[in-house]
Coordinates of C-alpha atoms and ligand atoms in Angstrom, one line a residue:
M23 CA -14.7 13.4 6.7
L24 CA -14.2 10.9 4.0
S25 CA -17.1 9.8 1.8
K26 CA -17.2 6.4 3.6
P27 CA -16.5 5.9 7.3
Y28 CA -14.0 3.1 6.5
L29 CA -11.2 2.3 4.0
I30 CA -11.6 -1.1 2.5
D31 CA -11.2 -0.6 -1.3
S32 CA -9.1 2.0 -3.1
N33 CA -12.2 2.7 -5.1
D34 CA -13.9 3.8 -1.9
L35 CA -11.8 7.0 -2.3
S36 CA -13.4 9.9 -4.2
S37 CA -11.2 12.7 -5.7
D38 CA -12.2 14.9 -2.8
D39 CA -11.1 12.1 -0.4
L40 CA -7.8 11.9 -2.1
E41 CA -7.3 15.6 -1.8
I42 CA -8.2 15.6 1.9
I43 CA -5.8 12.8 2.7
F44 CA -2.9 14.2 0.6
K45 CA -3.4 17.7 2.2
K46 CA -3.4 16.2 5.7
A47 CA -0.3 14.0 5.0
K48 CA 1.5 17.1 3.7
Y49 CA 0.6 19.1 6.8
F50 CA 1.8 16.3 9.1
K51 CA 5.0 15.9 7.2
E52 CA 5.8 19.6 7.2
N53 CA 4.8 20.2 10.8
F54 CA 5.9 17.1 12.7
D55 CA 8.7 18.1 15.1
G56 CA 8.7 15.1 17.4
S57 CA 5.8 16.2 19.5
P58 CA 2.6 14.3 19.0
F59 CA -0.6 15.8 17.6
N60 CA -3.9 15.2 19.4
D61 CA -6.1 13.9 16.5
L62 CA -6.5 10.4 18.1
K63 CA -6.8 11.5 21.7
N64 CA -9.5 9.3 23.3
V65 CA -9.7 7.2 20.2
T66 CA -8.6 3.5 20.3
T67 CA -7.1 1.7 17.4
A68 CA -6.5 -2.1 17.1
F69 CA -3.8 -3.5 14.8
A70 CA -5.0 -7.0 13.7
F71 CA -2.4 -8.5 11.3
F72 CA -3.0 -12.1 10.3
E73 CA -0.1 -11.9 7.8
P74 CA 3.5 -10.8 8.2
S75 CA 4.3 -7.1 7.8
T76 CA 7.1 -4.7 8.7
R77 CA 6.4 -1.4 6.9
T78 CA 2.6 -1.3 7.1
K79 CA 2.3 -2.5 10.7
L80 CA 5.1 -0.3 12.1
S81 CA 4.0 2.8 10.2
F82 CA 0.4 2.4 11.4
E83 CA 1.6 2.0 15.0
L84 CA 3.9 5.0 14.8
A85 CA 1.2 7.0 13.0
A86 CA -1.3 6.3 15.9
K87 CA 1.3 7.2 18.5
R88 CA 2.2 10.4 16.7
L89 CA -1.5 11.3 17.0
S90 CA -1.8 10.5 20.7
G91 CA -4.0 7.5 20.2
T92 CA -4.6 4.5 22.5
T93 CA -3.5 1.3 20.7
I94 CA -3.7 -2.5 21.1
S95 CA -1.9 -5.0 18.9
Y96 CA -3.6 -8.4 18.3
D97 CA -1.2 -11.3 18.1
F98 CA -2.6 -14.2 16.3
Q99 CA -0.1 -16.7 17.6
S100 CA -1.1 -16.0 21.2
S101 CA -4.8 -15.4 20.6
S102 CA -8.0 -17.5 21.2
Q103 CA -8.3 -18.0 17.5
L104 CA -6.0 -21.0 18.2
K105 CA -8.8 -22.3 20.5
G106 CA -11.5 -21.9 17.8
E107 CA -12.6 -18.2 18.1
T108 CA -13.8 -16.9 14.8
L109 CA -12.5 -13.8 13.1
V110 CA -15.8 -12.0 13.5
D111 CA -15.9 -12.8 17.2
T112 CA -12.3 -11.5 17.6
I113 CA -13.4 -8.2 16.1
R114 CA -16.6 -8.1 18.1
T115 CA -14.6 -8.8 21.3
M116 CA -12.3 -5.9 20.6
E117 CA -15.4 -3.8 19.8
A118 CA -16.8 -4.6 23.3
M119 CA -13.6 -3.2 24.7
Q120 CA -14.5 0.1 22.9
V121 CA -12.0 -0.1 20.0
D122 CA -13.0 2.4 17.3
L123 CA -10.6 1.8 14.4
F124 CA -9.4 -1.7 13.3
V125 CA -6.4 -1.9 11.0
V126 CA -6.6 -5.3 9.4
R127 CA -4.3 -7.4 7.2
H128 CA -5.4 -10.8 6.0
S129 CA -4.4 -13.3 3.3
T130 CA -8.0 -13.9 2.2
N131 CA -9.5 -11.4 -0.3
G132 CA -12.5 -9.6 1.0
T133 CA -11.8 -10.1 4.8
P134 CA -11.9 -6.4 5.6
E135 CA -15.3 -6.0 3.8
M136 CA -16.7 -9.0 5.6
L137 CA -15.5 -7.7 9.0
Q138 CA -17.0 -4.2 8.3
K139 CA -20.4 -5.8 7.9
N140 CA -20.0 -7.2 11.5
T141 CA -18.8 -4.1 13.4
S142 CA -19.9 -0.6 14.0
G143 CA -16.3 0.4 14.2
S144 CA -14.2 1.4 11.1
I145 CA -12.1 -1.1 9.3
I146 CA -9.0 0.1 7.6
N147 CA -7.6 -2.4 5.0
A148 CA -3.9 -2.9 5.6
G149 CA -3.7 -5.5 2.7
D150 CA -6.1 -8.3 1.8
G151 CA -4.8 -11.2 -0.3
T152 CA -4.3 -10.2 -3.9
K153 CA -7.2 -7.7 -3.8
D154 CA -6.2 -4.3 -2.4
H155 CA -3.8 -2.3 -0.2
P156 CA -5.3 1.2 -0.2
T157 CA -2.8 2.9 2.1
Q158 CA 0.1 1.6 -0.1
G159 CA -1.5 3.1 -3.2
L160 CA -2.0 6.4 -1.3
L161 CA 1.5 6.6 -0.1
D162 CA 2.9 5.8 -3.6
A163 CA 0.7 8.5 -5.2
F164 CA 1.7 11.0 -2.4
T165 CA 5.4 10.3 -3.1
L166 CA 4.9 11.0 -6.8
I167 CA 2.9 14.2 -6.1
E168 CA 5.7 15.4 -3.9
K169 CA 8.2 14.8 -6.8
Y170 CA 6.1 15.8 -9.9
G171 CA 3.2 18.0 -8.6
D172 CA 0.2 17.4 -10.9
L173 CA 0.3 13.8 -12.0
S174 CA -1.8 14.2 -15.2
G175 CA -0.1 12.5 -18.1
L176 CA 2.7 11.0 -16.0
K177 CA 3.7 7.6 -17.3
V178 CA 4.1 4.9 -14.7
T179 CA 4.9 1.3 -15.5
I180 CA 4.1 -1.4 -12.8
V181 CA 6.6 -4.3 -13.3
G182 CA 6.1 -7.8 -11.9
G183 CA 3.3 -10.3 -11.0
I184 CA 0.4 -7.9 -11.6
T185 CA -2.5 -10.3 -11.1
N186 CA -1.4 -11.5 -7.7
S187 CA -0.3 -8.1 -6.4
R188 CA -2.6 -6.1 -4.1
V189 CA -0.1 -3.2 -4.5
A190 CA -0.6 -3.2 -8.2
Q191 CA -4.4 -3.2 -7.8
A192 CA -4.3 -0.3 -5.4
N193 CA -2.0 1.7 -7.5
I194 CA -3.9 1.1 -10.7
K195 CA -7.1 2.4 -9.1
I196 CA -5.6 5.4 -7.3
L197 CA -3.2 6.5 -10.0
R198 CA -5.9 6.4 -12.7
K199 CA -8.1 8.7 -10.5
L200 CA -5.1 11.1 -10.7
N201 CA -5.0 10.8 -14.5
V202 CA -1.7 8.9 -14.6
E203 CA -1.1 6.8 -17.7
V204 CA -0.5 3.3 -16.1
F205 CA 1.3 0.7 -18.1
L206 CA 2.1 -2.9 -17.1
C207 CA 5.1 -5.2 -17.6
G208 CA 5.6 -8.7 -16.4
P209 CA 5.5 -12.4 -17.1
K210 CA 2.6 -13.2 -19.4
Q211 CA 1.2 -15.7 -16.8
L212 CA 0.9 -12.9 -14.3
L213 CA -0.6 -10.2 -16.4
P214 CA -4.4 -9.5 -16.8
T215 CA -5.9 -10.7 -20.1
D216 CA -6.8 -8.3 -23.0
K217 CA -10.4 -8.4 -21.9
I218 CA -9.6 -6.9 -18.5
W219 CA -6.7 -4.6 -19.4
E220 CA -7.0 -2.3 -22.3
G221 CA -3.8 -0.3 -21.6
K222 CA -0.2 -0.7 -22.8
I223 CA 1.8 -3.8 -21.8
F224 CA 5.6 -4.2 -22.2
N225 CA 7.2 -7.6 -22.5
Y226 CA 10.7 -6.5 -21.3
I227 CA 11.7 -4.0 -18.6
D228 CA 14.0 -2.2 -21.1
D229 CA 11.0 -1.3 -23.2
A230 CA 9.2 0.0 -20.2
I231 CA 12.2 2.1 -19.1
E232 CA 12.3 3.7 -22.6
K233 CA 8.6 4.8 -22.4
S234 CA 8.1 5.6 -18.7
D235 CA 8.7 8.4 -16.2
V236 CA 8.4 6.0 -13.3
I237 CA 9.1 2.3 -12.9
M238 CA 7.3 0.7 -10.0
L239 CA 8.7 -2.7 -9.2
L240 CA 6.7 -5.3 -7.4
R241 CA 8.0 -8.0 -5.0
L242 CA 8.0 -11.4 -6.6
Q243 CA 5.4 -13.1 -4.3
K244 CA 6.4 -16.8 -4.2
E245 CA 3.7 -17.4 -1.5
R246 CA 0.9 -16.4 -3.9
M247 CA 2.2 -18.2 -7.0
D248 CA 0.2 -21.2 -8.3
E249 CA 2.3 -24.1 -9.5
G250 CA 3.2 -23.5 -13.1
K251 CA 2.6 -19.7 -13.0
M252 CA 6.1 -19.0 -11.9
P253 CA 8.7 -18.2 -14.6
S254 CA 12.2 -19.5 -13.8
M255 CA 14.1 -17.1 -11.5
S256 CA 16.8 -16.6 -14.0
E257 CA 14.3 -15.7 -16.7
Y258 CA 12.5 -13.3 -14.4
I259 CA 15.7 -11.5 -13.5
K260 CA 16.8 -11.4 -17.2
F261 CA 13.5 -9.8 -18.5
F262 CA 12.1 -7.9 -15.5
G263 CA 14.9 -7.4 -13.0
L264 CA 16.4 -3.9 -12.7
S265 CA 20.1 -3.2 -12.4
S266 CA 22.1 0.0 -12.7
D267 CA 23.0 -1.0 -16.3
N268 CA 19.4 -0.9 -17.3
I269 CA 18.9 2.7 -16.3
D270 CA 22.3 4.1 -17.1
N271 CA 22.0 7.9 -16.8
K272 CA 18.2 7.9 -17.5
N273 CA 16.1 10.3 -15.6
I274 CA 13.5 7.8 -14.4
S275 CA 12.1 7.3 -10.9
I276 CA 12.3 3.9 -9.3
M277 CA 9.7 2.7 -6.7
H278 CA 9.2 -0.6 -4.8
P279 CA 6.7 -1.1 -2.0
G280 CA 9.0 -3.5 -0.1
P281 CA 10.1 -5.9 1.1
V282 CA 12.6 -6.1 -1.8
N283 CA 14.1 -9.4 -3.0
Y284 CA 17.5 -7.9 -3.8
G285 CA 19.1 -9.5 -6.9
V286 CA 15.6 -10.4 -8.2
E287 CA 13.4 -7.3 -8.7
L288 CA 16.4 -4.9 -8.3
D289 CA 20.0 -4.7 -7.3
W290 CA 21.1 -3.2 -4.0
E291 CA 23.1 -0.6 -6.0
I292 CA 19.9 1.0 -7.2
N293 CA 19.4 2.4 -3.6
K294 CA 22.3 4.8 -4.4
N295 CA 20.5 6.2 -7.4
P296 CA 19.2 9.7 -6.6
N297 CA 15.9 8.8 -8.4
C298 CA 15.3 5.8 -6.2
L299 CA 12.2 6.7 -4.0
I300 CA 12.0 3.6 -1.9
Q301 CA 13.1 5.2 1.4
T302 CA 10.8 8.2 0.7
Q303 CA 7.9 5.8 0.2
V304 CA 8.5 4.3 3.6
Q305 CA 8.8 7.7 5.2
N306 CA 5.6 8.9 3.6
G307 CA 3.8 5.7 4.7
V308 CA 3.8 7.1 8.2
F309 CA 2.3 10.5 7.2
I310 CA -0.3 9.0 4.9
R311 CA -1.4 6.6 7.6
M312 CA -1.6 9.5 10.1
A313 CA -3.8 11.3 7.6
V314 CA -6.1 8.2 7.2
L315 CA -6.4 7.5 10.9
S316 CA -6.9 11.2 11.7
T317 CA -9.7 11.6 9.1
L318 CA -11.5 8.4 10.0
A319 CA -11.2 9.1 13.8
E320 CA -13.3 12.3 13.4
K321 CA -16.4 10.2 13.9
Y322 CA -15.1 8.8 17.2
K323 CA -13.6 12.0 18.8
K324 CA -14.8 12.0 22.4
S325 CA -14.5 15.0 24.7
S326 CA -11.7 14.7 27.2
G327 CA -13.4 17.1 29.5
Ligands
CP423 N1 4.6 -2.7 1.4 C1 4.2 -3.5 2.4 O1 3.0 -3.8 2.6 O2 5.2 -4.0 3.2 P1 5.0 -4.9 4.5 O3 4.5 -6.2 4.1 O4 6.3 -4.9 5.2 O5 3.9 -4.2 5.4

């Protein structure tokens, strides 16, 4: 059991919760042989994505299938929300159909929290606006633990538009719980102010590379940019973009949550670097989401007899 019966904010996770999730994810990764586990047998999960997603949605769906769960996918474009149904009523409608777990992505900060107040099921935040993306933070931390073991003292620099990135928020919260030294690098307009962020900030990616064990690049999110907050694309690439030339033969891990804007945050060639962890992050996303679903489903396990 986790300390809370839902997963809405990365700060919901205690150190014990992190240990439970990482241990389960490791077990699933080491023991998955193509046959499903039974952790979600007789448990129903709904996927309600109100924003586009490839990795999170597919990996949650695959995770539920690999745990023998029953699943439904809500499709906004063909739903009664287009006829005026409210978000709360959508969730309540699915609850009446005996859905137990709701995996929700929404562009508005705080939507999962608001929905949790209106259901007796469990909401799992699959990304809300610029606020949080807990399972992304978990899978990133798990990927680093696999590579480095104990993360105490590891130096991770998050590069990009920090203030409008839910991936950055999730990672800052979770990595700090694991005693990682988190640094930031990005355009001044998209960094937290000194009042909010007391840690180190780099103005150029080359400085960050010099001082870090891991560089975590963020997608440049044009859809969340206020007018005037966007540096020019050429400036962004010059100061914050990663190419093979930047890293040369340096022993530094490279992460990106995806989807990547190739030629902006990083060059395609980086994928060939043995320290590039992007595909491992995607692979681990399935196992972390299996661990989260399995743990939260314990409350709903019904006897099949
Ligand atoms: N990292 C991530 O959330 O990717 P998707 O938007 O494809 O789910």
